[in-house]
Coordinates of C-alpha atoms in Angstrom, one line a residue:
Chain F
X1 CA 0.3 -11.3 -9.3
X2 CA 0.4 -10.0 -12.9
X3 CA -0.4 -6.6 -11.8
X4 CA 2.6 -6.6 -8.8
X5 CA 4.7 -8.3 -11.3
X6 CA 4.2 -5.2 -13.9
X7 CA 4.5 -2.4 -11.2
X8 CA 7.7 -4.3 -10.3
X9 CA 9.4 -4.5 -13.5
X10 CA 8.0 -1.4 -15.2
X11 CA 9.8 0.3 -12.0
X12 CA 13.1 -1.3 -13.2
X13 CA 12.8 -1.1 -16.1
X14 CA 12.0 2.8 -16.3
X15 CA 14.5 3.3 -13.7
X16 CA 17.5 2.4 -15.7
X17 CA 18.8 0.3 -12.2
X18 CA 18.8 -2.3 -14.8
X19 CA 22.0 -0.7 -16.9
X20 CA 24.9 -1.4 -14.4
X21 CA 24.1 -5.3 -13.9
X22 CA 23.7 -5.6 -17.4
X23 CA 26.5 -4.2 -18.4
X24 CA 28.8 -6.1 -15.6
X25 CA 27.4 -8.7 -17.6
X26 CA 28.4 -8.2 -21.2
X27 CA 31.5 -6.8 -20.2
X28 CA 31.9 -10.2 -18.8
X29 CA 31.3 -11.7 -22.2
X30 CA 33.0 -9.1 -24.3
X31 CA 36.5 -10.2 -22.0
X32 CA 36.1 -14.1 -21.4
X33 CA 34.5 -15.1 -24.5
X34 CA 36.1 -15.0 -28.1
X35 CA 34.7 -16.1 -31.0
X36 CA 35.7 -19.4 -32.3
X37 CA 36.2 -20.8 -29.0
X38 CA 34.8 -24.2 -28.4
X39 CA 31.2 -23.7 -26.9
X40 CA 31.1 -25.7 -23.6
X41 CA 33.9 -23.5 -22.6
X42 CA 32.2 -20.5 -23.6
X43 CA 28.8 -21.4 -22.3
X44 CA 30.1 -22.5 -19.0
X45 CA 31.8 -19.2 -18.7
X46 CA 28.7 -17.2 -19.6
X47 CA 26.5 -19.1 -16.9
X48 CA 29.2 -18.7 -14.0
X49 CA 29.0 -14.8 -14.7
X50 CA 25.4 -14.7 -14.5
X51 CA 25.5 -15.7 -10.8
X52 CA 26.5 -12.4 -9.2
X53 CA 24.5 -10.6 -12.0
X54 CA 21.3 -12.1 -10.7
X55 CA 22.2 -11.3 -7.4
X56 CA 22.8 -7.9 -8.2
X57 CA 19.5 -7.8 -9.7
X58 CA 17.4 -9.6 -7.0
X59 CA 18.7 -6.8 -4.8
X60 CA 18.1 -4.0 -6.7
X61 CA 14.7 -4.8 -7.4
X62 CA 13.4 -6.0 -3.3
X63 CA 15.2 -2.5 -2.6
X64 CA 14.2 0.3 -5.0
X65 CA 10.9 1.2 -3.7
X66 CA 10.7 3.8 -1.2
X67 CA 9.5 2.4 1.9
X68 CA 6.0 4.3 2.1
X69 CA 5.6 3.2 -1.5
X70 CA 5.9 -0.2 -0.3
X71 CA 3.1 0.3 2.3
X72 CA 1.3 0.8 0.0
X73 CA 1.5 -2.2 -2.5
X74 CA 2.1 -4.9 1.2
X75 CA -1.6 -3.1 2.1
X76 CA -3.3 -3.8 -1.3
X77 CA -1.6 -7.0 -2.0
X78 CA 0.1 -8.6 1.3
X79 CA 3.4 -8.2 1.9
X80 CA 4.1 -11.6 1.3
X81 CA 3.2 -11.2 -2.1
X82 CA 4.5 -7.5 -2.9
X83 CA 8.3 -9.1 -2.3
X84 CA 7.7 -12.2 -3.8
X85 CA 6.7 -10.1 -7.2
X86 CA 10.2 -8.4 -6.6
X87 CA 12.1 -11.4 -6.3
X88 CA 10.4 -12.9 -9.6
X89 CA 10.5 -10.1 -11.5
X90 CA 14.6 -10.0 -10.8
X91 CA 14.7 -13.4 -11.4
X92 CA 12.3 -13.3 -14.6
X93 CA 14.7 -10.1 -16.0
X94 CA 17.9 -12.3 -15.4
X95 CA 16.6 -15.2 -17.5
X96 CA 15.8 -12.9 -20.4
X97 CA 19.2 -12.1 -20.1
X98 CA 20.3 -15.4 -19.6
X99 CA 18.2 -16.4 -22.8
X100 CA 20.0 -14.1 -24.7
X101 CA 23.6 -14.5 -23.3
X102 CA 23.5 -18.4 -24.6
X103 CA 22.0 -17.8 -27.8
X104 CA 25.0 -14.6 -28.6
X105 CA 27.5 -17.3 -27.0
X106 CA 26.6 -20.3 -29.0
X107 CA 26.7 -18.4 -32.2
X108 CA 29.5 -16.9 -32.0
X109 CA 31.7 -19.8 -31.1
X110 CA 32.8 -22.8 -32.1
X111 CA 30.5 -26.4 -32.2
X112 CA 34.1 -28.3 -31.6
X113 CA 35.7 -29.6 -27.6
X114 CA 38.8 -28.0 -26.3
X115 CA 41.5 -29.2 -28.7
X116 CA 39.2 -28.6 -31.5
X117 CA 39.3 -32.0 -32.9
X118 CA 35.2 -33.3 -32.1
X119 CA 32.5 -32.2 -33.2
X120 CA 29.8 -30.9 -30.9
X121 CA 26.6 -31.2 -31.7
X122 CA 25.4 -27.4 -31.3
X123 CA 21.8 -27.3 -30.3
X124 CA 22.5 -29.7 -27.5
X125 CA 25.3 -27.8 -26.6
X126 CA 22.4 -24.6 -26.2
X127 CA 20.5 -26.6 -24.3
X128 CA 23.1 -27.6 -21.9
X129 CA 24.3 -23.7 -21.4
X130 CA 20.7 -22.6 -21.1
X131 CA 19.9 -25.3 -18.0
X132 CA 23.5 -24.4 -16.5
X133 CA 22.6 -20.5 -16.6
X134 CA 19.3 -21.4 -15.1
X135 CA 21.2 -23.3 -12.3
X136 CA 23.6 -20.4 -11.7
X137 CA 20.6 -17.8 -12.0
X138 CA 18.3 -19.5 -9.2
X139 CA 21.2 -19.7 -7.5
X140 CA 22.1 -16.1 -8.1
X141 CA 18.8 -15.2 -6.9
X142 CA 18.6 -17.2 -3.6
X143 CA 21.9 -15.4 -2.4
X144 CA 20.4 -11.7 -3.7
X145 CA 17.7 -12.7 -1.3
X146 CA 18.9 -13.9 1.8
X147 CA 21.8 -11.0 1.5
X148 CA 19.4 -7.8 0.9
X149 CA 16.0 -6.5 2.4
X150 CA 14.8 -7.9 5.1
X151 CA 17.0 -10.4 6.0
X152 CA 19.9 -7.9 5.8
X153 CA 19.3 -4.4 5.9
X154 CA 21.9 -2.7 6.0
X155 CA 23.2 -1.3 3.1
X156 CA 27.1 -1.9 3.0
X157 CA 26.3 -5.2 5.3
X158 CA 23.7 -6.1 2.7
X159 CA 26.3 -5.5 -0.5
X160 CA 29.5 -7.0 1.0
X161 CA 27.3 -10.4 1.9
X162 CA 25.8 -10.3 -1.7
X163 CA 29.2 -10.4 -3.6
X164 CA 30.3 -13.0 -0.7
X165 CA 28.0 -15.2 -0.9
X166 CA 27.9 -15.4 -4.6
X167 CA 31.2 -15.9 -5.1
X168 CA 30.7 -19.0 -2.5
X169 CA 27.7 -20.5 -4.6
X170 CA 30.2 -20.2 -7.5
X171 CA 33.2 -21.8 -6.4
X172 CA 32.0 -23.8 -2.8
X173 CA 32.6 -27.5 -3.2
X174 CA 29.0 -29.1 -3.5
X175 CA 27.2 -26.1 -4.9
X176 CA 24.8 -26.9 -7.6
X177 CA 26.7 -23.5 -10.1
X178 CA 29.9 -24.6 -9.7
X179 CA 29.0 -28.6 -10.7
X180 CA 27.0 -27.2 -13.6
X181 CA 29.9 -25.2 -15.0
X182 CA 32.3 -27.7 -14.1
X183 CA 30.2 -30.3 -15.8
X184 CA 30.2 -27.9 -19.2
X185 CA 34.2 -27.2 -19.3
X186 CA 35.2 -31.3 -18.1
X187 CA 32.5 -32.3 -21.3
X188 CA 34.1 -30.1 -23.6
X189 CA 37.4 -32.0 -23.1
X190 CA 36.2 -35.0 -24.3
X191 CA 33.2 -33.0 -26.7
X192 CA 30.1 -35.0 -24.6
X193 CA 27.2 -32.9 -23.6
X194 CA 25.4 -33.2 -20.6
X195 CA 22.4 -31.0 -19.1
X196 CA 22.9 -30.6 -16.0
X197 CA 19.7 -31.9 -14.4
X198 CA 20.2 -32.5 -10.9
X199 CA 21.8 -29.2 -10.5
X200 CA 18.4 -28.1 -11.9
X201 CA 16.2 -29.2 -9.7
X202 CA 18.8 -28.9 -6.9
X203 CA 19.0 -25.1 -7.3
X204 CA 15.5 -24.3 -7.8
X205 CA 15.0 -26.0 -4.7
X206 CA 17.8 -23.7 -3.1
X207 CA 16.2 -20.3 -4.6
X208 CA 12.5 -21.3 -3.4
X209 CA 13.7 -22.2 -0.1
X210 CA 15.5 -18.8 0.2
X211 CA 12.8 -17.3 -1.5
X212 CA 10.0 -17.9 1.3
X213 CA 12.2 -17.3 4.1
X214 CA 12.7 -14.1 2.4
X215 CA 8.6 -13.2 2.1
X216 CA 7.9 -14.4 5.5
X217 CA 10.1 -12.3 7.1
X218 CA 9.1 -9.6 5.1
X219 CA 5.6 -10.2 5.9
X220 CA 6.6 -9.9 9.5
X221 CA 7.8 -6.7 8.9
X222 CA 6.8 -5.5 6.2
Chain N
X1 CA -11.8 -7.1 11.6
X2 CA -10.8 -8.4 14.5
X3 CA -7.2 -8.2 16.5
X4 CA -6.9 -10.6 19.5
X5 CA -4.4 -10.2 22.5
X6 CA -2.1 -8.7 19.4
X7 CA 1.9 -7.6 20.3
X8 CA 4.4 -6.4 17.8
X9 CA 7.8 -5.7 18.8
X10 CA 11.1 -5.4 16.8
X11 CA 13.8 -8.0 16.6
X12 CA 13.9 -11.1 19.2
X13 CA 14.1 -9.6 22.6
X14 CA 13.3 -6.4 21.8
X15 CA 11.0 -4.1 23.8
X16 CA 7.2 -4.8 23.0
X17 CA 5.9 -1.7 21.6
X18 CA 2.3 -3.3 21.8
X19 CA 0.9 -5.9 23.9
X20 CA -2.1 -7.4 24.3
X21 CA -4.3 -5.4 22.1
X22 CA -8.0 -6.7 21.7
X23 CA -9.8 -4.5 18.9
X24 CA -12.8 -5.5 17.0
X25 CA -13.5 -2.6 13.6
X26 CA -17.2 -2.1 13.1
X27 CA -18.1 -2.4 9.6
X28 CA -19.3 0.9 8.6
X29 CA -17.5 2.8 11.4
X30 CA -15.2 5.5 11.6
X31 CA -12.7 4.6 14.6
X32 CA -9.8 7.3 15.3
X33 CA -6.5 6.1 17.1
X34 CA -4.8 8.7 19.6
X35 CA -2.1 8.4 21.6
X36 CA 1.4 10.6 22.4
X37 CA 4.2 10.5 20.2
X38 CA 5.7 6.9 19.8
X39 CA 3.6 5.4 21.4
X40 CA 3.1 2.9 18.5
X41 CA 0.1 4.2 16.9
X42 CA 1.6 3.7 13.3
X43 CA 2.6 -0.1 14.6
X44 CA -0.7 -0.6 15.2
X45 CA -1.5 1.3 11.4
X46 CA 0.5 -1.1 9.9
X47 CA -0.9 -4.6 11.7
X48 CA -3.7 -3.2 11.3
X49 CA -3.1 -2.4 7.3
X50 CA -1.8 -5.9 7.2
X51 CA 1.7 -4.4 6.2
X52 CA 3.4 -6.3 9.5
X53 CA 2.0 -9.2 11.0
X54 CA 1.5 -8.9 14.8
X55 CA 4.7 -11.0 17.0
X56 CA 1.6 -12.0 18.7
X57 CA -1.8 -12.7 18.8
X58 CA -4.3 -13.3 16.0
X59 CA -5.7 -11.2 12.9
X60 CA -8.8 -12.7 12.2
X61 CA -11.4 -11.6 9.2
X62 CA -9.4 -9.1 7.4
X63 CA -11.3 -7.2 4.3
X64 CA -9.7 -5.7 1.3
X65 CA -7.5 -3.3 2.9
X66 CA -5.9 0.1 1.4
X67 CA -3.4 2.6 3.2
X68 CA -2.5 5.9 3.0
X69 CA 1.0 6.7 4.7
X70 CA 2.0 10.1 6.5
X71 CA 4.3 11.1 3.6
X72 CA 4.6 9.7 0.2
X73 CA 7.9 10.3 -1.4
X74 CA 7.4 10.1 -5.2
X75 CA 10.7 8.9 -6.6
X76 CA 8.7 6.2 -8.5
X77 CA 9.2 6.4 -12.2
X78 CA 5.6 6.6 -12.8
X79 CA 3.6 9.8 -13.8
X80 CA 0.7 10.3 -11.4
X81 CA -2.3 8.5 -13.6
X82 CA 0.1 5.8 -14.6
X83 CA 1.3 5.0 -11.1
X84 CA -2.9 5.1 -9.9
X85 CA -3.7 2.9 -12.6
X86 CA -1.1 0.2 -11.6
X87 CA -2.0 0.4 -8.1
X88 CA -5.6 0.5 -9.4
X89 CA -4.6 -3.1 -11.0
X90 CA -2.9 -4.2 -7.7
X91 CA -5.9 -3.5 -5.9
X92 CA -7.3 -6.1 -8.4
X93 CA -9.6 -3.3 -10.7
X94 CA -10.0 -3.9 -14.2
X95 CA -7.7 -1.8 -16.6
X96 CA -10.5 0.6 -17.5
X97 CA -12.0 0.3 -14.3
X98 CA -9.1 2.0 -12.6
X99 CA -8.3 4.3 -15.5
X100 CA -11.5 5.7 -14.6
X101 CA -11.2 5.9 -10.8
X102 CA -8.1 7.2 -11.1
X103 CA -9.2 10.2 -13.3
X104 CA -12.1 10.8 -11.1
X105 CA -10.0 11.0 -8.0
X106 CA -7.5 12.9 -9.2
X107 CA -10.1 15.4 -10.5
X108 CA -11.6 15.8 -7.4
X109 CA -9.0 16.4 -5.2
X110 CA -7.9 19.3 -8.2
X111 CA -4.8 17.3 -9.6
X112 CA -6.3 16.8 -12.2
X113 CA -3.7 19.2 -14.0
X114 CA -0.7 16.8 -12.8
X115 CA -2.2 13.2 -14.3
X116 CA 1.0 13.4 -17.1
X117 CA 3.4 14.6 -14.7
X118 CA 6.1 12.5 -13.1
X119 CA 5.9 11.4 -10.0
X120 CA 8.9 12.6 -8.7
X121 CA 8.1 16.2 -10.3
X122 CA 5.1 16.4 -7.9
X123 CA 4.6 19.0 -5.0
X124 CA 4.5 17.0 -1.5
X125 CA 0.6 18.2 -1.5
X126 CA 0.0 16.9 -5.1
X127 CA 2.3 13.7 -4.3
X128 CA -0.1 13.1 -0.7
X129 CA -3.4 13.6 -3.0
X130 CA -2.1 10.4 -5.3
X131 CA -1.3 8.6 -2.0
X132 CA -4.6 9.4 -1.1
X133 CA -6.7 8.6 -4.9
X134 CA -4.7 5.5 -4.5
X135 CA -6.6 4.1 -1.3
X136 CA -9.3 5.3 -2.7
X137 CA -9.7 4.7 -5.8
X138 CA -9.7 0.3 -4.3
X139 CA -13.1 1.3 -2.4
X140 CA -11.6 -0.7 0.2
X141 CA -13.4 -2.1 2.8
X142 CA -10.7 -1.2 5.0
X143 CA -9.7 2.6 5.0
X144 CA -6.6 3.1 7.2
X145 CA -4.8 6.5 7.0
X146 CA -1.5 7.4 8.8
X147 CA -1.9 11.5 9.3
X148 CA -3.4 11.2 5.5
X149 CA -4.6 14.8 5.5
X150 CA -1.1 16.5 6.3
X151 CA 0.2 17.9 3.5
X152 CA -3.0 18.5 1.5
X153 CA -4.6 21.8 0.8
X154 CA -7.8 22.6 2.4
X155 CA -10.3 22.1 -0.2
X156 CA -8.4 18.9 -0.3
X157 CA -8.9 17.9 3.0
X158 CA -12.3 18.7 2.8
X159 CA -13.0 16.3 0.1
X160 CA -11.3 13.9 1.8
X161 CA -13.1 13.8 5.2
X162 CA -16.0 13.5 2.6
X163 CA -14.9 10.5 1.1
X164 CA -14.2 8.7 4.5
X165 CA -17.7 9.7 5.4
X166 CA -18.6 8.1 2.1
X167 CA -16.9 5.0 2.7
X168 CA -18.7 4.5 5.9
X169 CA -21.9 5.0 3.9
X170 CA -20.8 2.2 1.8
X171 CA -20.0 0.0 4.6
X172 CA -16.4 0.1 4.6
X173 CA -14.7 0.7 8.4
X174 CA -12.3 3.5 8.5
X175 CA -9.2 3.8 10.8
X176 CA -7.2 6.9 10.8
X177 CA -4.6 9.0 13.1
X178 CA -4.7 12.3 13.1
X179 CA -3.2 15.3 15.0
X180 CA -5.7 17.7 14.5
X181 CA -8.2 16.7 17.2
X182 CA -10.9 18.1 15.4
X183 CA -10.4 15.9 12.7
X184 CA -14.1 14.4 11.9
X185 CA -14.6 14.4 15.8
X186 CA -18.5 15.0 15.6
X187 CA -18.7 11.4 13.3
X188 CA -17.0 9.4 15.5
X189 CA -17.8 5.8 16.2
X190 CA -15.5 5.0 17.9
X191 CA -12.0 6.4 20.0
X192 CA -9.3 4.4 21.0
X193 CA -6.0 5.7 22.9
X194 CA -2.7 3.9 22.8
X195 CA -1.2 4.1 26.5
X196 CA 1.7 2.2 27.2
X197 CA 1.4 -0.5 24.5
X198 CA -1.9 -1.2 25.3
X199 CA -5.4 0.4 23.7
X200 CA -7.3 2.1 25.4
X201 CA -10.7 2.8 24.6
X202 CA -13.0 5.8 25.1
X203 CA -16.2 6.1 24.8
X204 CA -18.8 9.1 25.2
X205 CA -15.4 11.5 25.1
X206 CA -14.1 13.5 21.8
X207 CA -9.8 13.4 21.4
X208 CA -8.6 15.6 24.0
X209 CA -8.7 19.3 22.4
X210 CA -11.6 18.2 20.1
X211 CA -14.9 20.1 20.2
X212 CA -18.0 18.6 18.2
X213 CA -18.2 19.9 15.3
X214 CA -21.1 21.4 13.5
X215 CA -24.0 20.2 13.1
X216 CA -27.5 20.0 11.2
X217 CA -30.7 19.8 11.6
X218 CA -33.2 18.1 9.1
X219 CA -37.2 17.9 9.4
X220 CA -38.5 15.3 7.5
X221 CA -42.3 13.9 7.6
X222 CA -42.6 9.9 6.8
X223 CA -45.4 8.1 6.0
X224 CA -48.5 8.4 8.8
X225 CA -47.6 6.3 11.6
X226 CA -43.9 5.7 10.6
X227 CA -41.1 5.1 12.8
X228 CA -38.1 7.1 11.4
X229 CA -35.9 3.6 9.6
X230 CA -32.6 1.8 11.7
X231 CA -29.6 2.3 11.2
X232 CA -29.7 5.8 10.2
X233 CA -25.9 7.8 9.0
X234 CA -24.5 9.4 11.9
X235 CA -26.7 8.3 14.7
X236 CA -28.7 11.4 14.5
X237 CA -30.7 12.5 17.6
X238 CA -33.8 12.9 16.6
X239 CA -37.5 13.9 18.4
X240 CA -41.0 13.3 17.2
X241 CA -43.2 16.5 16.8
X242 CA -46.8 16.3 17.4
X243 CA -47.5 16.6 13.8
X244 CA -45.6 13.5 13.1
X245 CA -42.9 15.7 11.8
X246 CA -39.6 14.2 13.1
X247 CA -36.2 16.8 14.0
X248 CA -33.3 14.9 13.6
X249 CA -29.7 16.2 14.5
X250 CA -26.6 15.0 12.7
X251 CA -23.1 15.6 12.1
X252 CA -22.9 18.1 9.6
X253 CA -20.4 15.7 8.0
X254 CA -22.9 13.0 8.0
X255 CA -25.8 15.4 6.3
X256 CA -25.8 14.1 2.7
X257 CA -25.7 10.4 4.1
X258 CA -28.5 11.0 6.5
X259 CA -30.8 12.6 4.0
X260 CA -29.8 10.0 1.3
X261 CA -31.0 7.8 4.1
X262 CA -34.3 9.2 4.5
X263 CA -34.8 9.6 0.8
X264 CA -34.1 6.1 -0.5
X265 CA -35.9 4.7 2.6
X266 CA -39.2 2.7 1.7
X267 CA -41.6 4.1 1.8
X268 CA -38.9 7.0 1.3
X269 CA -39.1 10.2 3.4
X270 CA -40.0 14.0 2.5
X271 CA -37.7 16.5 3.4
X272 CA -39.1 19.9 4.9
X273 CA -36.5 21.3 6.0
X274 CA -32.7 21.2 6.5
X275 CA -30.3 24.2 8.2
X276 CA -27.2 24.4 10.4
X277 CA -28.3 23.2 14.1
X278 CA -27.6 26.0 16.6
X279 CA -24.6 24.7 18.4
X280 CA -26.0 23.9 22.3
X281 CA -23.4 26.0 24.4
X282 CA -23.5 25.0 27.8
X283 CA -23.7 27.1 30.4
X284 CA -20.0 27.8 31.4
X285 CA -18.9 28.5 27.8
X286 CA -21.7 30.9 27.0
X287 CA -19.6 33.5 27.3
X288 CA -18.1 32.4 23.7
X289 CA -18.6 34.4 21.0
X290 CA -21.9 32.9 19.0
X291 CA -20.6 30.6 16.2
X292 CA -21.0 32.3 12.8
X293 CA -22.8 29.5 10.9
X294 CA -25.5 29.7 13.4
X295 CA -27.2 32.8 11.6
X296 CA -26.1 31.4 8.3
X297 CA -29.5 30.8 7.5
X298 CA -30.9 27.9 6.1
X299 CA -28.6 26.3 3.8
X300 CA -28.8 22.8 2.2
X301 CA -26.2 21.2 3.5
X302 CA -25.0 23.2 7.2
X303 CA -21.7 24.9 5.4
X304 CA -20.7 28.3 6.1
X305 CA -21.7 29.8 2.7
X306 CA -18.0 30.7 2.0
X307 CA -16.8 26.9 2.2
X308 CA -17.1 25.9 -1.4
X309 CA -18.8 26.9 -4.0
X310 CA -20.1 24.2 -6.5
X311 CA -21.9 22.6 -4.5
X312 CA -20.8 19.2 -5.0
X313 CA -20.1 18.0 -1.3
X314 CA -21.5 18.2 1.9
X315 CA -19.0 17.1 4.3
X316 CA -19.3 20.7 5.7
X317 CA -16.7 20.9 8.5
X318 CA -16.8 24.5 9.3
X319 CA -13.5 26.4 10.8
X320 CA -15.9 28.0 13.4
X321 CA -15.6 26.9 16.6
X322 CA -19.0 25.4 18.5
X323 CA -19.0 24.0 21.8
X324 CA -21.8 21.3 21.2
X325 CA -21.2 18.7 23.9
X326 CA -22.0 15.1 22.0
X327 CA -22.3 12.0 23.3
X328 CA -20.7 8.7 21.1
X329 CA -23.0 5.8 20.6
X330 CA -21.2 2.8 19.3

């Protein structure tokens, strides 16, 4: 798995696919977050926009391998496996960045809640925006997966259902991303922090539900 | 390997495109796949490869398996030795192991030159020789090529009917599709057609079009009283002189095997003599002109002296045609 996960990545990496989600991403910083701001708001805000990023990832990476390349790798290593390294290593690129995201957004704004009148305590305020980004990532990465190769393959198909269905996971009633933000922007009213833990476990559940349905179809064909 | 009462069709309620295919690969044998045009021949490549899993049926037993596709576009942002080296890595090699393989297949199907070069720079020919170091760099003990030798040059092609006859020497069961029916017809184990969805298979017949191919005659002398050793490369025909010397008749692509064979065999064999066998033209083709390498004297391995010149294979397949009639034992 090390050795798919490396091809995988190294082929995004080198590719420069990477660039567009990444940028969709701090350009969504760069607009919704100003320094000084109270940090729940900030950090919920930052989580909520990595949700379409990751999908965007999840489905650049199960689709930028020409399909006799693919052969290839599902020969050596099972298919099963070659799209299951494809879907991690999206999902493994979209933490770095979700890593990083927090850490920029808790620096640069404000430990205090909404009306600037409690103190947060900032390192549990990190901590809270790092497990909602997680939340909103897996979730992220369970719609890239149903919505691109080979569940859907076509390509406009594949791209309109992405944005769809992360936009739902972001604002359905219910969904996991849009109680872990909300959970981040209600605490910052009163300035109390809380991780979102059920959302945690609920959305990892999601994303590795999605992802095997994903890798068994594609080890039916391919 | 074996497939059992395997179908593979498209979608939910799609037409099958193969049904009930029973299919057993001998370890250490070299099995060709015919049939028309989409027929399903490269469905069958791929269950087969273990790229799709069969609708139906069972895969039972399945080895280490590597693939070589019909055409292998390069827009991979790898160079050439980079991109064997990963693969190398996914075919679960050691780093240095497959940096080494990788080399050494590159340099012997001459792309040496190309190892820093991009993969999406590459030549179709140079991109189909990675495709091809790539399967065989694993040493897999499954071999399947999809129309692997279109595309290459000939002394590239040549090199790589020598390393499927390799692999077979090593034990590993080769599956390929060709459209040349000449393609390695005289070491066939075994011929399968794919008619109608089904397999279909032949035995004691070359693919339609094929004529053997050349062949070669080695006269060895064992020990007093020997028997010539099982299980010999090629399933030579061979007769028993009265002086114990024993005439054995190979594939000319199965030469080098063959006499490793007999050399390596304990108590090990000498070697007397070994020459191109003069093609046996039956009686209704004699009017063909006489096939060149039969006066090409005695030469070490049966090629045509103009084949290649260093000497360092012995696969042999001469363009000349003979009209040896063989018969498959499998």
């Amino acid at each position: 798995m090390t050795a798919l996960l490396g091809y995988q990545s190294a082929m995004l990496l080198r590719s420069q696919r990477w660039l567009p989600p990444v940028l969709m991403y701090g350009i969504f910083l760069v607009v919704g977050v100003q320094a000084g701001q109270p940090v729940l708001d900030a950090l919920g805000y930052a989580a909520a926009a990595l949700l379409p990023v990751t999908a965007w990832l999840v489905r650049i990476c199960v689709t930028q391998e020409p399909a006799a390349a693919r052969a290839v790798v599902a020969a050596a290593s099972g298919s099963y496996r070659a799209h299951l390294a494809a879907l991690l290593t999206a999902t493994l690129f979209a933490c770095g960045l979700g890593v990083l995201g927090t850490v920029v957004v808790s620096m640069v704004s404000r430990p205090v809640n909404a009306d600037y009148t409690v103190r947060v305590p900032p390192l549990s305020a990190g901590t809270a925006g790092l497990v909602a980004a997680v939340v909103c990532l897996l979730l992220g990465a369970a719609a890239g997966a149903l919505c691109s190769r080979p569940l859907v393959n076509a390509r406009g198909r594949g791209i309109a259902a992405n944005a769809v269905v992360a936009l739902l996971a972001l604002v359905a009633v219910g969904s996991p991303a849009r109680s872990a933000v909300s959970g981040l922007v209600r605490g910052s009213l009163t300035g109390t922090v809380g991780i979102p833990g059920t959302q945690l476990v609920l959305s990892a559940l999601v994303a590795a539900g999605a992802g095997a349905l994903a890798c068994a179809v594609a080890a039916r064909r391919g | 390997m074996k497939l059992r009462n395997v179908g593979r069709r498209y979608g939910r309620g799609g037409p099958w495109v193969l049904r009930g295919v029973d299919l057993e690969l001998p370890a250490g044998g070299l099995v060709r796949i015919d049939g028309a045009n989409g027929t399903g021949k490269s469905t069958l490549l791929r269950v087969l490869a273990g790229i799709d899993r069969p609708t139906e049926g069972q895969v039972a037993d399945r080895p280490r398996t590597a693939f070589v596709p019909e055409r292998f576009p390069a827009a991979l942002p790898f160079t050439a030795s980079d991109y064997l080296v990963r693969l190398g890595r996914i075919h679960g090699l050691r780093g240095t192991v497959a940096r080494e393989r990788a080399a050494g297949w590159l340099e012997r199907f001459g792309a040496e030159a190309h190892d820093r070069t991009p993969m999406d720079e590459l030549s179709k020919g140079t991109s189909q020789k990675v495709a091809v170091a790539q399967a065989l760099l694993a040493e897999p003990e499954l071999l399947v090529l999809d129309e692997a030798w279109t595309g290459l040059d000939v002394p590239a092609r040549t090199e790589l009917d020598l390393a499927v006859a390799e692999r077979i020497e090593a034990g590993g069961t080769v599956v390929f599709v060709d459209h040349d029916p000449r393609r390695l017809a005289g070491a066939l184990d075994e011929l399968y057609t794919v008619v109608d969805g089904g397999l279909v298979r032949r035995t004691g017949a070359l693919p339609d079009g094929a004529e053997a191919g050349p062949e070669t005659r080695i006269v060895a002398v064992g020990p007093p009283g020997a028997e010539p050793p099982d299980g010999l490369p090629g399933v030579p025909a061979y007769e028993t002189g009265p002086d114990g010397r024993l005439t054995l008749t190979a594939p000319a692509e199965r030469s080098d095997a063959l006499l490793r064979a007999l050399l390596t065999a304990r108590p090990p064999w000498h070697i007397e003599e070994v020459r191109a066998a003069l093609p046996v033209v039956p009686a209704a083709r004699a009017v063909l002109p006489e096939p060149a390498q039969g006066s090409a004297g005695p030469r070490a391995d049966g090629r045509s002296p103009d084949d290649r010149s260093d000497g360092s294979d012995g696969s042999g397949r001469s363009a000349s045609p003979t009209t040896t009639t063989r018969h498959l034992t499998s």
